Structures are given as structure tokens and as C-alpha cells.
């Protein structure tokens, strides 16, 4: 019983798709980690949130000031603000306008 051409084609496609996506994800992750290491070799701190994520965190803190996690979230927010405003290189794409709008909570 030989496999049909359609089955062999689907098998080949599935294997190529799986390995293609896997290799792409691995390569992308390794490049990101390499970039982080380069940044940390030049400065001892690095931004931990993207501009969008930091804005969402601020919004959450403002919407939930009495939440048990609010103090911890506020500390993380302030730490990221300090890092972004005090360092030259950033992992995430921070514009000068984004940085100038940042304020500690």
C-alpha cells in the first residue's frame, strides 16, 4: 500500500510548515535576546515595558487604586519610567515624545 501523491504532499507541507515556523520563532527569539544582552553590556538597566504596555499599566493603576497589587504595579511602573528616562538605549521603540510624556506615579 503506497501513499498517494496528495498524502505525501500534505505530509511534506506539514513538516515544512512546522519546521519553518519553529526555526523562524527560534531565530527571532535568539536575535531579541542577543539585542537585550548588547543593551545590558552597555548599560546596567533596560526598559521592561513597551510604550503601549506601560500606558495600559498606568491606566490599570489609575482605575484600580485600592487593588492589593496596585502598590507593586506602581513600583514597576515607576521603575520603568526611571529606566526609560535615564538610559540612552531602549529595547522597545520609544519616541522622544513618548519619553517626554512619562511621569512617575
mmCIF file of N, CA and C in Angstrom, residues 43-88:
data_model
loop_
_atom_site.group_PDB
_atom_site.id
_atom_site.type_symbol
_atom_site.label_atom_id
_atom_site.label_comp_id
_atom_site.label_asym_id
_atom_site.label_seq_id
_atom_site.Cartn_x
_atom_site.Cartn_y
_atom_site.Cartn_z
ATOM 1 N N UNK A 43 24.765 49.297 29.352
ATOM 2 C CA UNK A 43 24.136 49.967 30.487
ATOM 3 C C UNK A 43 23.573 48.893 31.407
ATOM 4 N N UNK A 44 23.475 49.199 32.675
ATOM 5 C CA UNK A 44 23.109 48.157 33.634
ATOM 6 C C UNK A 44 21.601 47.953 33.783
ATOM 7 N N UNK A 45 20.790 48.756 33.109
ATOM 8 C CA UNK A 45 19.341 48.606 33.208
ATOM 9 C C UNK A 45 18.711 48.694 31.823
ATOM 10 N N UNK A 46 17.512 48.126 31.709
ATOM 11 C CA UNK A 46 16.830 48.116 30.421
ATOM 12 C C UNK A 46 15.331 48.246 30.658
ATOM 13 N N UNK A 47 14.644 48.900 29.707
ATOM 14 C CA UNK A 47 13.200 49.055 29.812
ATOM 15 C C UNK A 47 12.519 47.693 29.800
ATOM 16 N N UNK A 48 11.480 47.579 30.614
ATOM 17 C CA UNK A 48 10.791 46.299 30.756
ATOM 18 C C UNK A 48 9.407 46.299 30.120
ATOM 19 N N UNK A 49 8.929 47.467 29.684
ATOM 20 C CA UNK A 49 7.608 47.579 29.076
ATOM 21 C C UNK A 49 7.708 48.378 27.783
ATOM 22 N N UNK A 50 6.866 48.022 26.817
ATOM 23 C CA UNK A 50 6.742 48.824 25.605
ATOM 24 C C UNK A 50 5.920 50.067 25.953
ATOM 25 N N UNK A 51 5.940 51.096 25.102
ATOM 26 C CA UNK A 51 5.111 52.272 25.394
ATOM 27 C C UNK A 51 3.630 51.925 25.569
ATOM 28 N N UNK A 52 3.125 51.024 24.748
ATOM 29 C CA UNK A 52 1.716 50.632 24.850
ATOM 30 C C UNK A 52 1.439 49.896 26.158
ATOM 31 N N UNK A 53 2.316 48.979 26.514
ATOM 32 C CA UNK A 53 2.126 48.209 27.745
ATOM 33 C C UNK A 53 2.233 49.098 28.976
ATOM 34 N N UNK A 54 3.164 50.053 28.956
ATOM 35 C CA UNK A 54 3.312 50.946 30.101
ATOM 36 C C UNK A 54 2.081 51.852 30.235
ATOM 37 N N UNK A 55 1.522 52.289 29.113
ATOM 38 C CA UNK A 55 0.296 53.093 29.153
ATOM 39 C C UNK A 55 -0.863 52.273 29.712
ATOM 40 N N UNK A 56 -0.955 51.011 29.324
ATOM 41 C CA UNK A 56 -2.006 50.135 29.852
ATOM 42 C C UNK A 56 -1.825 49.903 31.346
ATOM 43 N N UNK A 57 -0.568 49.745 31.787
ATOM 44 C CA UNK A 57 -0.304 49.558 33.209
ATOM 45 C C UNK A 57 -0.713 50.807 33.983
ATOM 46 N N UNK A 58 -0.379 51.977 33.464
ATOM 47 C CA UNK A 58 -0.777 53.224 34.133
ATOM 48 C C UNK A 58 -2.301 53.328 34.223
ATOM 49 N N UNK A 59 -2.979 52.998 33.142
ATOM 50 C CA UNK A 59 -4.441 53.046 33.125
ATOM 51 C C UNK A 59 -5.019 52.090 34.170
ATOM 52 N N UNK A 60 -4.442 50.891 34.275
ATOM 53 C CA UNK A 60 -4.919 49.922 35.257
ATOM 54 C C UNK A 60 -4.711 50.459 36.675
ATOM 55 N N UNK A 61 -3.550 51.045 36.931
ATOM 56 C CA UNK A 61 -3.254 51.586 38.263
ATOM 57 C C UNK A 61 -4.246 52.690 38.615
ATOM 58 N N UNK A 62 -4.519 53.560 37.645
ATOM 59 C CA UNK A 62 -5.453 54.663 37.896
ATOM 60 C C UNK A 62 -6.882 54.156 38.087
ATOM 61 N N UNK A 63 -7.250 53.079 37.387
ATOM 62 C CA UNK A 63 -8.599 52.522 37.506
ATOM 63 C C UNK A 63 -8.787 51.656 38.747
ATOM 64 N N UNK A 64 -7.691 51.152 39.318
ATOM 65 C CA UNK A 64 -7.759 50.241 40.471
ATOM 66 C C UNK A 64 -6.810 50.691 41.587
ATOM 67 N N UNK A 65 -6.988 51.898 42.115
ATOM 68 C CA UNK A 65 -6.029 52.401 43.121
ATOM 69 C C UNK A 65 -6.038 51.624 44.437
ATOM 70 N N UNK A 66 -7.116 50.928 44.751
ATOM 71 C CA UNK A 66 -7.208 50.206 46.023
ATOM 72 C C UNK A 66 -6.974 48.710 45.885
ATOM 73 N N UNK A 67 -6.601 48.279 44.705
ATOM 74 C CA UNK A 67 -6.327 46.861 44.485
ATOM 75 C C UNK A 67 -5.090 46.456 45.293
ATOM 76 N N UNK A 68 -5.067 45.243 45.847
ATOM 77 C CA UNK A 68 -3.897 44.799 46.616
ATOM 78 C C UNK A 68 -2.595 44.813 45.800
ATOM 79 N N UNK A 69 -2.696 44.709 44.493
ATOM 80 C CA UNK A 69 -1.497 44.715 43.646
ATOM 81 C C UNK A 69 -1.122 46.107 43.139
ATOM 82 N N UNK A 70 -1.883 47.122 43.496
ATOM 83 C CA UNK A 70 -1.649 48.469 42.976
ATOM 84 C C UNK A 70 -0.277 49.014 43.379
ATOM 85 N N UNK A 71 0.136 48.782 44.616
ATOM 86 C CA UNK A 71 1.444 49.292 45.049
ATOM 87 C C UNK A 71 2.582 48.643 44.266
ATOM 88 N N UNK A 72 2.469 47.353 44.059
ATOM 89 C CA UNK A 72 3.500 46.644 43.288
ATOM 90 C C UNK A 72 3.510 47.130 41.830
ATOM 91 N N UNK A 73 2.332 47.295 41.259
ATOM 92 C CA UNK A 73 2.232 47.781 39.874
ATOM 93 C C UNK A 73 2.793 49.194 39.769
ATOM 94 N N UNK A 74 2.509 50.029 40.749
ATOM 95 C CA UNK A 74 3.029 51.400 40.758
ATOM 96 C C UNK A 74 4.549 51.404 40.833
ATOM 97 N N UNK A 75 5.106 50.537 41.657
ATOM 98 C CA UNK A 75 6.573 50.447 41.759
ATOM 99 C C UNK A 75 7.185 49.996 40.436
ATOM 100 N N UNK A 76 6.568 49.017 39.778
ATOM 101 C CA UNK A 76 7.073 48.559 38.483
ATOM 102 C C UNK A 76 6.944 49.655 37.431
ATOM 103 N N UNK A 77 5.855 50.378 37.464
ATOM 104 C CA UNK A 77 5.656 51.481 36.526
ATOM 105 C C UNK A 77 6.750 52.538 36.726
ATOM 106 N N UNK A 78 6.955 52.946 37.976
ATOM 107 C CA UNK A 78 7.949 53.980 38.266
ATOM 108 C C UNK A 78 9.357 53.525 37.904
ATOM 109 N N UNK A 79 9.660 52.267 38.126
ATOM 110 C CA UNK A 79 10.970 51.733 37.764
ATOM 111 C C UNK A 79 11.190 51.826 36.257
ATOM 112 N N UNK A 80 10.186 51.462 35.486
ATOM 113 C CA UNK A 80 10.307 51.538 34.035
ATOM 114 C C UNK A 80 10.444 52.986 33.575
ATOM 115 N N UNK A 81 9.676 53.887 34.164
ATOM 116 C CA UNK A 81 9.794 55.310 33.823
ATOM 117 C C UNK A 81 11.214 55.793 34.090
ATOM 118 N N UNK A 82 11.777 55.434 35.247
ATOM 119 C CA UNK A 82 13.143 55.837 35.580
ATOM 120 C C UNK A 82 14.137 55.305 34.558
ATOM 121 N N UNK A 83 14.010 54.050 34.220
ATOM 122 C CA UNK A 83 14.940 53.439 33.270
ATOM 123 C C UNK A 83 14.845 54.105 31.898
ATOM 124 N N UNK A 84 13.635 54.288 31.420
ATOM 125 C CA UNK A 84 13.458 54.867 30.078
ATOM 126 C C UNK A 84 13.992 56.298 30.026
ATOM 127 N N UNK A 85 13.769 57.065 31.088
ATOM 128 C CA UNK A 85 14.200 58.465 31.070
ATOM 129 C C UNK A 85 15.686 58.636 31.378
ATOM 130 N N UNK A 86 16.321 57.626 31.974
ATOM 131 C CA UNK A 86 17.718 57.774 32.378
ATOM 132 C C UNK A 86 18.706 57.010 31.498
ATOM 133 N N UNK A 87 18.233 56.233 30.554
ATOM 134 C CA UNK A 87 19.136 55.451 29.707
ATOM 135 C C UNK A 87 19.048 55.919 28.262
ATOM 136 N N UNK A 88 20.090 55.605 27.505
ATOM 137 C CA UNK A 88 20.162 56.035 26.105
ATOM 138 C C UNK A 88 19.592 55.008 25.135
#
